[in-house]
Coordinates of C-alpha atoms and ligand atoms in Angstrom, one line a residue:
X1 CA -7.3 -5.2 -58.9
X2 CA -8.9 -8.6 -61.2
X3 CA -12.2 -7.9 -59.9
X4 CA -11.9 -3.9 -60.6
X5 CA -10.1 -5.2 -64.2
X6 CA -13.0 -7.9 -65.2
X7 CA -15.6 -5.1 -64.0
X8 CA -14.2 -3.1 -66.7
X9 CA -13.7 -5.2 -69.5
X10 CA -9.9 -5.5 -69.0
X11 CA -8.9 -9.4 -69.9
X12 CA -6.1 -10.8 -67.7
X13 CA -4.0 -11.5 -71.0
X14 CA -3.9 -7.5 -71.5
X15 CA 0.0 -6.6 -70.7
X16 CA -1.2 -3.1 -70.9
X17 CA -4.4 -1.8 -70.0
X18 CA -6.1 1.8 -69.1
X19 CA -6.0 2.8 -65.6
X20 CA -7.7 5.5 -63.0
X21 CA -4.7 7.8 -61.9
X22 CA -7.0 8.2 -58.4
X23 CA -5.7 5.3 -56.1
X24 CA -9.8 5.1 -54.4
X25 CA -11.0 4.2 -57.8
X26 CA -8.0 2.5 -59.8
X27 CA -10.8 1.6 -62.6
X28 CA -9.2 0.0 -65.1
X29 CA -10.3 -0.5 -68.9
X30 CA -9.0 -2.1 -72.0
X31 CA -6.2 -0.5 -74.4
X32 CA -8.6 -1.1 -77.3
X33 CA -10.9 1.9 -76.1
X34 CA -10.8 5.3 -76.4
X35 CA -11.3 7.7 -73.2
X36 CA -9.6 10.6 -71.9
X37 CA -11.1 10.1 -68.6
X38 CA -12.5 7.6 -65.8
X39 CA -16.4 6.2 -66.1
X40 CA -16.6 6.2 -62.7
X41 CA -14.8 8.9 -61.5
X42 CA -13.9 11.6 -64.4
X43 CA -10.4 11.5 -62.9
X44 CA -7.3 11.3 -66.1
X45 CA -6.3 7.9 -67.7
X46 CA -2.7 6.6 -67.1
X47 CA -1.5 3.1 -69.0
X48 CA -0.7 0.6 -66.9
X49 CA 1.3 -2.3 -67.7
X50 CA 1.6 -5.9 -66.3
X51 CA 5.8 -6.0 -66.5
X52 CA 6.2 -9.3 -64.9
X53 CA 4.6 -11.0 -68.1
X54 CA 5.7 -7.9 -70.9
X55 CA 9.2 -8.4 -68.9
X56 CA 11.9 -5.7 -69.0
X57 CA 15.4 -5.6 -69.6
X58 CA 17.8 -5.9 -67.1
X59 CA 19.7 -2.6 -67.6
X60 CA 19.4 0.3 -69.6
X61 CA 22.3 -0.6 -71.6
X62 CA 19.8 -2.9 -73.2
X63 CA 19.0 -0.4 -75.5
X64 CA 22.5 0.6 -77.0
X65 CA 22.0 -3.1 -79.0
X66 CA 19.3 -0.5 -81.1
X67 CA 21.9 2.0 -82.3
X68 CA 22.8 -0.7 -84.7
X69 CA 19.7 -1.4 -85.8
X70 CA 18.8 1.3 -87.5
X71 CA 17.6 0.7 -90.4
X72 CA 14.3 -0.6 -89.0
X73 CA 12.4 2.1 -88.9
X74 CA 11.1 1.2 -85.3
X75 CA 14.2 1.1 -83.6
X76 CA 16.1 4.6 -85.5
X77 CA 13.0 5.9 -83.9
X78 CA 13.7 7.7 -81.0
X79 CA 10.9 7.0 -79.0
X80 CA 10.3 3.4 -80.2
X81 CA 13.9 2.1 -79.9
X82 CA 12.6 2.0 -76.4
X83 CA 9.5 0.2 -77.1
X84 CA 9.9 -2.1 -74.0
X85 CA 9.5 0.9 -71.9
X86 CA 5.9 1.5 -73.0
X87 CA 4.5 -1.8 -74.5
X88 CA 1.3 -0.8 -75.5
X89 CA 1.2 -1.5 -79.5
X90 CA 2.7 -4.6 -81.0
X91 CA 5.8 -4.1 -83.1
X92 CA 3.8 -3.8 -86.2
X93 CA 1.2 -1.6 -85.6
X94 CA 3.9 1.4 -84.2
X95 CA 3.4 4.4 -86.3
X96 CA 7.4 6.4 -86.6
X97 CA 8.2 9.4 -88.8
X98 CA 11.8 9.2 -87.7
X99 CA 10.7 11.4 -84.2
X100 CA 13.2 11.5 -81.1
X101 CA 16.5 12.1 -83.3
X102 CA 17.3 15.0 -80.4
X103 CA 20.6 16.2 -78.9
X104 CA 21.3 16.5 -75.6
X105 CA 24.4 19.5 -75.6
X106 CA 26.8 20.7 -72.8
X107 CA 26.7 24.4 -73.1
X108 CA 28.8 25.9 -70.7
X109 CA 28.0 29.7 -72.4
X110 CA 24.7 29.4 -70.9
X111 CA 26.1 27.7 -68.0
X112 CA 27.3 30.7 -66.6
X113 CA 24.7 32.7 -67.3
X114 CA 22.4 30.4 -65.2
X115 CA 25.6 30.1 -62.0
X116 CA 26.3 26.7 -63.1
X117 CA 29.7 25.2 -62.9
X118 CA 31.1 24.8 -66.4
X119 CA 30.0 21.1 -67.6
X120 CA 26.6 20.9 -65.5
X121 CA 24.1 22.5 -67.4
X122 CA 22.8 20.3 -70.2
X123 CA 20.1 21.5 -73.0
X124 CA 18.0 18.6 -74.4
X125 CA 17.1 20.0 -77.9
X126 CA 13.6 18.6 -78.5
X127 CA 13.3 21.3 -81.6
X128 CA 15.2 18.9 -83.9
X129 CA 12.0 16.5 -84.0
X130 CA 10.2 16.4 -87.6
X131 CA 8.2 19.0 -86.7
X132 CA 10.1 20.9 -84.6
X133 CA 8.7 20.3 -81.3
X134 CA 8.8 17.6 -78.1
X135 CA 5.1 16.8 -79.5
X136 CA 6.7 14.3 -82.0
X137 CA 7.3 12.1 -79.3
X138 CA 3.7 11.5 -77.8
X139 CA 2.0 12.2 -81.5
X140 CA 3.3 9.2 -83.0
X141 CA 2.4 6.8 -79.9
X142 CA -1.3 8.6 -79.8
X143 CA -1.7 8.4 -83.5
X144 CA -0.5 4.3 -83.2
X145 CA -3.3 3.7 -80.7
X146 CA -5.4 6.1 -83.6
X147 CA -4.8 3.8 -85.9
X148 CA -5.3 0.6 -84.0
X149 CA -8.6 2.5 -82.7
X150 CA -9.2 2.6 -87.1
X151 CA -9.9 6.3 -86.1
X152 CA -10.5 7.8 -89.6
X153 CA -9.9 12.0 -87.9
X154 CA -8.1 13.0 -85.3
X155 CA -8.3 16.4 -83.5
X156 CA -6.5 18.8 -81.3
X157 CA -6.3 22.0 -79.2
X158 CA -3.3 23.8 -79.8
X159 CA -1.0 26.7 -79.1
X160 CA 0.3 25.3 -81.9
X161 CA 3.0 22.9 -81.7
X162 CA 0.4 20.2 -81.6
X163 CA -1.2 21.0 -84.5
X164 CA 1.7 20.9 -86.3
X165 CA 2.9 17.8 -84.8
X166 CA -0.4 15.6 -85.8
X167 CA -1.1 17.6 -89.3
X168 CA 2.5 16.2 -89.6
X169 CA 2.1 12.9 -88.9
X170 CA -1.7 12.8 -90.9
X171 CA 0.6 14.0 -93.8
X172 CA 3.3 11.6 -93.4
X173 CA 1.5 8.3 -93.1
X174 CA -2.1 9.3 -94.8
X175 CA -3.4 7.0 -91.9
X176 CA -6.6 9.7 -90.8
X177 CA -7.4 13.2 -91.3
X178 CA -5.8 16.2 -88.7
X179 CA -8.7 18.7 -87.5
X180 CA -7.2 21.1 -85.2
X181 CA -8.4 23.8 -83.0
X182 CA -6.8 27.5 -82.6
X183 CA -7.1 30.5 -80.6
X184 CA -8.1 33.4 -83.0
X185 CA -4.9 35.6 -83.4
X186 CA -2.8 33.4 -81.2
X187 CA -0.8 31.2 -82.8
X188 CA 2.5 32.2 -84.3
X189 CA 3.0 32.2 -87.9
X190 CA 5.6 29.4 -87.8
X191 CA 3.5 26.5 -86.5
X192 CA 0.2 28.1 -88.1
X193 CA 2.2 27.9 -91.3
X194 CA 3.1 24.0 -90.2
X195 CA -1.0 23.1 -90.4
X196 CA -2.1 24.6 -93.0
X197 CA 0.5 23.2 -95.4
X198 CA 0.5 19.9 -93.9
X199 CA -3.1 20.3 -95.1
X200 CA -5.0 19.5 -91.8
X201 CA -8.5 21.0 -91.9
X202 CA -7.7 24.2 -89.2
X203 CA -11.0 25.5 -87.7
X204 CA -10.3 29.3 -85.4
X205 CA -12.3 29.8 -82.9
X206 CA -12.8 33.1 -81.3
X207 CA -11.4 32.4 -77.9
X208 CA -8.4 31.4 -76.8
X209 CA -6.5 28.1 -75.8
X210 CA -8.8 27.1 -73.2
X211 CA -11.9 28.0 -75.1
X212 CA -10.8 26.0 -78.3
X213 CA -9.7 23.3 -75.4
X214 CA -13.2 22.5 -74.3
X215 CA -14.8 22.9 -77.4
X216 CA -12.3 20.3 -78.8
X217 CA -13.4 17.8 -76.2
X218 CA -17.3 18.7 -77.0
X219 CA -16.8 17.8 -80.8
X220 CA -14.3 15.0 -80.2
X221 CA -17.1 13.6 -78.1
X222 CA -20.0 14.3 -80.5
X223 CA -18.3 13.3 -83.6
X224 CA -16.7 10.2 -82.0
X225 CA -13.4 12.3 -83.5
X226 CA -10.0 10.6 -82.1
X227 CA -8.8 13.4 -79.5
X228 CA -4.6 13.7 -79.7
X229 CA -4.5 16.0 -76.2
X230 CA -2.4 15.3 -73.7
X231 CA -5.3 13.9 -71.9
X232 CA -5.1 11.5 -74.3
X233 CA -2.8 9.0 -72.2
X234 CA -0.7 7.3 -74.9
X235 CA 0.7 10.2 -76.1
X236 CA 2.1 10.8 -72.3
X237 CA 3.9 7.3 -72.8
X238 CA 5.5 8.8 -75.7
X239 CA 6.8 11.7 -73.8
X240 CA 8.9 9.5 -71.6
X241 CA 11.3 8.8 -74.0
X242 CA 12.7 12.4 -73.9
X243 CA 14.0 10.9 -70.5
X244 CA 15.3 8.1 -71.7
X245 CA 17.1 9.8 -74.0
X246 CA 18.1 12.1 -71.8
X247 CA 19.6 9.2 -69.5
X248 CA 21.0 7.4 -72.8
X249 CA 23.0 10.4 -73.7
X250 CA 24.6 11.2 -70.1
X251 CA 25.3 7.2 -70.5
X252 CA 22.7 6.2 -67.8
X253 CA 24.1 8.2 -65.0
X254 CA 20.8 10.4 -63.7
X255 CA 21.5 13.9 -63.2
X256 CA 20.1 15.9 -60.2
X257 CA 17.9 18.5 -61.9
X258 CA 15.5 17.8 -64.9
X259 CA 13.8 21.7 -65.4
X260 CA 11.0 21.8 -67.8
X261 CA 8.5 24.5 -69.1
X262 CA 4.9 23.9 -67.7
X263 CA 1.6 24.6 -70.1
X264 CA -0.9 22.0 -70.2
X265 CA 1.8 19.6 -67.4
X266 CA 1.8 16.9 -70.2
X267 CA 5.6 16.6 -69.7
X268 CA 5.9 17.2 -66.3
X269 CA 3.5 14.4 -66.4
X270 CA 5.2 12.0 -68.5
X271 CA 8.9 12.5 -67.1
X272 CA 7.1 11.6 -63.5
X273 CA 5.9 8.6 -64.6
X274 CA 9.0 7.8 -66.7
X275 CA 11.1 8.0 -63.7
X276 CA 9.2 6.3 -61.1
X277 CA 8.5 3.1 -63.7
X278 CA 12.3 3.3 -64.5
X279 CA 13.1 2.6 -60.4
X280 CA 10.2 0.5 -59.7
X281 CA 11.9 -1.7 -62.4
X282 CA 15.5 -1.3 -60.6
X283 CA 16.9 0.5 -63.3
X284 CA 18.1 3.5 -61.8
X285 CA 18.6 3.7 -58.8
X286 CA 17.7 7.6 -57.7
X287 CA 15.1 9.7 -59.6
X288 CA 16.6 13.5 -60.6
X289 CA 14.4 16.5 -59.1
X290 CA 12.0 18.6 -61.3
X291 CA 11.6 21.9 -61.3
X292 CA 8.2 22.9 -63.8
X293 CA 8.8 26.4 -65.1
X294 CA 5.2 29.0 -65.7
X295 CA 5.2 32.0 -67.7
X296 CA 4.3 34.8 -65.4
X297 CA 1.5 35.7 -66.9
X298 CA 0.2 31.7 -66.9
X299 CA 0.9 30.9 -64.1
X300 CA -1.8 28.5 -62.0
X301 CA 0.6 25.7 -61.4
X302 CA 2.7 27.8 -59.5
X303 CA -0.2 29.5 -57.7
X304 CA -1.9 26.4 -56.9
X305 CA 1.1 24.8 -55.8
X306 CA 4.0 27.3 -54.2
X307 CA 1.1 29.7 -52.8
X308 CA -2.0 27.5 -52.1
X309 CA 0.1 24.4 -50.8
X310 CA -1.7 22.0 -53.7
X311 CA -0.1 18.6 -53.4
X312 CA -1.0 15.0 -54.7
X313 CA -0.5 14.0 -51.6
X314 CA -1.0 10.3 -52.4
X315 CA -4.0 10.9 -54.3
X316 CA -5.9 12.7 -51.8
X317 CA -5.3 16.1 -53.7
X318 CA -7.7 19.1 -51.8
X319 CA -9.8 20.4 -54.8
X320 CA -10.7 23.1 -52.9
X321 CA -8.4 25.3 -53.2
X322 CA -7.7 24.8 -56.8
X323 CA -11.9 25.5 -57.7
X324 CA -11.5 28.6 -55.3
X325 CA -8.6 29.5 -58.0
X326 CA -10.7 28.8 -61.2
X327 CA -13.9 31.0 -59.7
X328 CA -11.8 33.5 -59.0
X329 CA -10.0 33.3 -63.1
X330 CA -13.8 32.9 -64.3
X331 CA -15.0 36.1 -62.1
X332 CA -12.5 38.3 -62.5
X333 CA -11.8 37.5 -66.5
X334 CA -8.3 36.5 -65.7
X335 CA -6.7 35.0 -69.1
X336 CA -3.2 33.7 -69.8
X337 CA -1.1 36.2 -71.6
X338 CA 2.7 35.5 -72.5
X339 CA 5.2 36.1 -75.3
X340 CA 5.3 32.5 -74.7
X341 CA 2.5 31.0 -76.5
X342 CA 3.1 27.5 -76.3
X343 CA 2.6 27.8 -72.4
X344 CA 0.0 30.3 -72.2
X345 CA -2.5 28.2 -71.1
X346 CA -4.4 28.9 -67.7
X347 CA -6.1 25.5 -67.1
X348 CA -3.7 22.7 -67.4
X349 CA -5.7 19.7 -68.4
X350 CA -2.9 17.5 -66.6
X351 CA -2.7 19.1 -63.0
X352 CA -3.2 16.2 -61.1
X353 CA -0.7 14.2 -63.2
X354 CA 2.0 17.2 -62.7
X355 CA 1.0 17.4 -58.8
X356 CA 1.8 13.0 -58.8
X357 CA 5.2 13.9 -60.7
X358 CA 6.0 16.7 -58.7
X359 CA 5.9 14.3 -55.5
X360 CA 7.6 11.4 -57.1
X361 CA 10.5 13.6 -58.0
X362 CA 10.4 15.8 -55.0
X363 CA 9.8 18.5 -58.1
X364 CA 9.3 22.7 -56.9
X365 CA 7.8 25.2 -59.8
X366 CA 8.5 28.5 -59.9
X367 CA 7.6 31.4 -62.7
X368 CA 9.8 33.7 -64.8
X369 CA 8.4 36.7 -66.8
X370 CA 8.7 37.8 -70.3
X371 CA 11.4 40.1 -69.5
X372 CA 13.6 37.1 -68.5
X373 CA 12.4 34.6 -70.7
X374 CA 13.1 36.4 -73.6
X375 CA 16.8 37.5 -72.2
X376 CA 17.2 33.6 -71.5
X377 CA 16.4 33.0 -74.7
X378 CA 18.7 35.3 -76.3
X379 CA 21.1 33.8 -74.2
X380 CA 20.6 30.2 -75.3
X381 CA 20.5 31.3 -78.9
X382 CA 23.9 32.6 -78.6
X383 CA 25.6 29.7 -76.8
X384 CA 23.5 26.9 -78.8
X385 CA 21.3 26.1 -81.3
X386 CA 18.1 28.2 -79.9
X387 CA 14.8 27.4 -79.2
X388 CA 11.4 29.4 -79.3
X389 CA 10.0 31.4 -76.7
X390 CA 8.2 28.8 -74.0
X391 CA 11.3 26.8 -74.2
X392 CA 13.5 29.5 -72.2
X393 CA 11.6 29.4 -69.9
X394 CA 13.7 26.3 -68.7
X395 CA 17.0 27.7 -68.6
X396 CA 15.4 30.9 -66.9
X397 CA 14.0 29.3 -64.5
X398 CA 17.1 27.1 -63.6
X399 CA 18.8 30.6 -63.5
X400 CA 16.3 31.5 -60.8
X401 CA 16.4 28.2 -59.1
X402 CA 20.3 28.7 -58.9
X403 CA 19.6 32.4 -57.4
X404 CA 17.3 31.3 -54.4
X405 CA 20.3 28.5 -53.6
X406 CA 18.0 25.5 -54.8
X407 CA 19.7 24.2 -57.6
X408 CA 23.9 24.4 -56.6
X409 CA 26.4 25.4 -58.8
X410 CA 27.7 21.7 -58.7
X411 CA 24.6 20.6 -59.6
X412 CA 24.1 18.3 -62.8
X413 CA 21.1 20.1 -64.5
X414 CA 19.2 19.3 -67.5
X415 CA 16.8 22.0 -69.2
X416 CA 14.7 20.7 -71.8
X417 CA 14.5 23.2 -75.1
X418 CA 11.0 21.9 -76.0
X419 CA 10.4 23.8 -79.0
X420 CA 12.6 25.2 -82.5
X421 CA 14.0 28.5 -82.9
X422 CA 12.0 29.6 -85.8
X423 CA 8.9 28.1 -84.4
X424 CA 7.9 31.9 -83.8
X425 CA 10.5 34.0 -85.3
X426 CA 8.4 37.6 -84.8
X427 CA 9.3 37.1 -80.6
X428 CA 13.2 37.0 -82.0
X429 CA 13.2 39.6 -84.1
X430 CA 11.3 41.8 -82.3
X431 CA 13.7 41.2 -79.6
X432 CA 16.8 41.9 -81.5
X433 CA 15.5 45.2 -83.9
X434 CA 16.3 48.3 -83.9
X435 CA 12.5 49.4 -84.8
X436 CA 11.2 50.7 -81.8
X437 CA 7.7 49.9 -83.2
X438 CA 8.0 46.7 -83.9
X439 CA 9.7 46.3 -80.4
X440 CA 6.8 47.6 -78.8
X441 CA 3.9 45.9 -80.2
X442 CA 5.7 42.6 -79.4
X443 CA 6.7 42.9 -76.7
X444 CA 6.4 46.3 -74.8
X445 CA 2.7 45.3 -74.4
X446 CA 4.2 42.2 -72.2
X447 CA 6.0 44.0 -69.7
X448 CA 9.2 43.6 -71.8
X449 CA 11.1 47.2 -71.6
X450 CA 14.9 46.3 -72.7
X451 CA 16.4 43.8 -74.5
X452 CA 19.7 43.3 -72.4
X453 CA 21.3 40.7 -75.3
X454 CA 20.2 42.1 -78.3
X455 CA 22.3 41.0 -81.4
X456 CA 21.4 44.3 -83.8
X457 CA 21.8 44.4 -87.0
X458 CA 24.3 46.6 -88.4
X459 CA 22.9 49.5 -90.8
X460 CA 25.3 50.6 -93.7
X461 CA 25.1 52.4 -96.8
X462 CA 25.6 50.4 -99.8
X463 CA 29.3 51.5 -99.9
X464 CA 32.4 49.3 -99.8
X465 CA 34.5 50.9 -97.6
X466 CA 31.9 51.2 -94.9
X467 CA 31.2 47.8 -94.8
X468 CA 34.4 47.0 -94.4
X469 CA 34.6 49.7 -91.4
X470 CA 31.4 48.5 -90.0
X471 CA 32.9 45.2 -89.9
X472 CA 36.6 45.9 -88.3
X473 CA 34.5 48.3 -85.6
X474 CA 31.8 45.3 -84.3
X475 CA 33.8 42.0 -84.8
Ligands
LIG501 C1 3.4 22.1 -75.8 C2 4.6 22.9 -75.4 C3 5.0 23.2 -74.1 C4 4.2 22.9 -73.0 O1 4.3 21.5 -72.6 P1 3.2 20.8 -71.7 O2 3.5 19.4 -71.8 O3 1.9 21.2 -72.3 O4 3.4 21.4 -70.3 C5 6.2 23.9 -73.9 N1 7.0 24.3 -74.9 C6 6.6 24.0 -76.2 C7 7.5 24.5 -77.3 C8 5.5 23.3 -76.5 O5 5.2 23.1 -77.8
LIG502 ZN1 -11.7 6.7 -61.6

């Protein structure tokens, strides 16, 4: 490793450092650079730390001591109260808008609709970040290493959520300017309407997610513009907080099932990495299963992986049969199409780092269409504080898992809502009208033919006494 490490530029007084995720290459390279990929090998970036010298606490309890410090910015943050857990900025430089203030609720309602016994399903509501989305919690550790980078732009590819998360935080701290990259006609109004009056310059490309994804990585290159993907590795040390959290709030005990939507794998990746640190450090001693939950119609990591038999297999992944996959998208104009938009994404940029977490957490992935996300989603909005499209994915997928026998009724499950409810507000009201048209431009065009847990809305005429008969007939 020291020789690999002074190769690269990577002092031995580093406690963190840049690292190959491919074990034959393990290239390492200094925090204060920015890459979103290996020199030598093009394979993704992980930090690495040196914890005997950064030292970590004992116990997770550690971190209750933060509850009462709140008033420092750093520690009512979220994600930073568990800055030991990711060490890669000193105290002063971390960048917080007040992310990671998230709720993790027992709702037994949607228990039973997934077949859990009441008290085991969990819903980690990542919606109540500042913007609205789990992309808080990786924005403001990217935009830290940003701004100790003195990276005057920073750009994106986004469905949307990320967009909104870094216009955010370039509105919030003025530190650099947001220039993010959409799909033409793809993004829903909420998180367009996030951008634009955050005031980050939004360029639309004609293409979709994927397009505007390599195109992003073009300009970021040629413009020497910071790039706030998930490729970008800090922002995946962010992410593990949403397990911490998760842990803190179930007072350390590690449930069995941690179920997660899966679009560009950022989070798979991060919760992976988040758990296998946690027991390498002796801090828990068993690692939950994941389950990583496509959209039907974007669904290569469950191709790849329950169909072609992809695995990480130590490092050794077989490309093989995941180029085989992308000729055959590329020949046959195969392109991701969901209701959910924030995981309609065909090429996830972190595959290998899912296939890694899926093998450290003895993860499985499995894919739910519209039809059921959508009915999920009702569901979750009904027994809890709701969530936008992608994010129902989790609880319908748990509900599928619980189906096939995987996940058992006694099991402790945690789905992660990822997004806010009125992130996309059209896909819920379109699910709950009574105008057929509306209904079917949604959402007829996506395979979706009923909507099984509609709320309607109740049509009167403007006359006392049937309101008051519309109301003693439904309530
Ligand atoms: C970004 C996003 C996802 C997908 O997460 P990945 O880390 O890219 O897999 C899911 N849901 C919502 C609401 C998102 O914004
Ligand atoms: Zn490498």
């Amino acid at each position: 490793m020291l020789q690999t490490a002074e190769k690269h530029n990577v002092t031995a007084t580093d406690l963190a450092f840049q690292r190959c995720i491919n074990p034959q290459c393990g290239a390492t390279y200094e925090t204060h650079s920015v890459r979103t990929s290996c020199d030598r090998c093009g394979d993704l970036l992980d930090i690495a730390y040196d914890w005997d010298r950064a030292g970590v606490p004992d116990s997770l309890s550690y971190f209750e001591q933060m509850w009462s410090q709140r008033t420092n910015p750093v520690r009512f943050s979220g994600v930073w109260r568990f800055h030991e857990l990711l060490p890669f900025a000193s105290q002063n430089e971390l960048v917080t808008v007040g992310e990671g203030q998230t709720l993790l609720q027992q709702a037994n309602e949607v228990a039973k609709y997934v077949g859990l016994n009441e008290g085991q399903l969990h819903l980690q509501y990542e919606g109540m970040n500042p913007s609205g989305s789990f992309k808080d919690n990786g924005m403001c550790a990217a935009v830290t290493h940003a701004k100790m980078m003195n990276a005057k732009r920073a750009a994106c590819a986004s469905t949307g959520n990320t967009s909104a998360s870094l216009a955010l935080y370039c509105s919030a701290t003025q530190a650099m300017k947001a220039v993010i990259f959409i799909g033409s006609g793809k993004i829903s109004y909420g998180k367009l309407s996030q951008a634009l009056d955050y005031g980050a310059l939004t360029i639309q490309i004609a293409g979709d997610f994927d397009d505007a994804m390599i195109r992003v990585r073009q300009v970021a290159q040629e413009l020497g513009i910071y790039l706030v993907n998930s490729v970008n590795p800090f922002r995946l040390e962010g992410q593990k907080t949403v397990m911490y959290r998760v842990l803190e709030a179930l007072r350390w005990e590690v449930p069995d099932w941690i179920v997660v939507p899966g679009g560009n794998l950022g989070n798979s990746s991060a919760f992976g990495k988040a758990f296998h640190e946690l027991k390498q450090h002796g801090l828990i001693d068993r690692i939950p299963r994941l389950a990583v939950i496509n959209a039907g119609g974007a669904d290569t990591l469950y191709e790849l992986v329950e169909r072609r038999g992809v695995r990480w297999n130590g490092g050794n992944v077989n490309m093989e049969p995941i180029v085989s996959y992308n000729d055959h998208m590329d020949r046959e104009g195969i392109r991701a199409d969901t209701i959910a938009s924030a995981i309609e994404i065909n090429r996830p940029v972190n595959l290998k780092k899912c296939l890694r977490a899926l093998e450290w957490m003895d993860g499985v992935v499995r894919q739910t269409d519209d039809q059921e996300i959508l009915d999920a989603k009702a569901k979750i909005g009904a027994g809890g504080f709701g969530c936008e499209p992608a994010s129902a994915a989790s609880v319908a997928g748990a509900r599928l898992l619980r189906r096939e026998g995987v996940i058992a009724p006694s099991d402790k499950v945690v789905c992660i809502l990822t997004g806010h409810e009125l992130k996309d507000p059209t896909a819920t009201v379109a699910y709950h009208t009574t105008d057929q048209e509306l209904f079917n431009k949604t959402l007829g065009s996506r395979g979706v033919t009923k909507a099984s847990h509609a709320n309607r809305a109740v049509a009167v005429p403007n006359d006392l006494d049937d309101i008051i008969k519309a109301i003693q007939l439904y309530s």
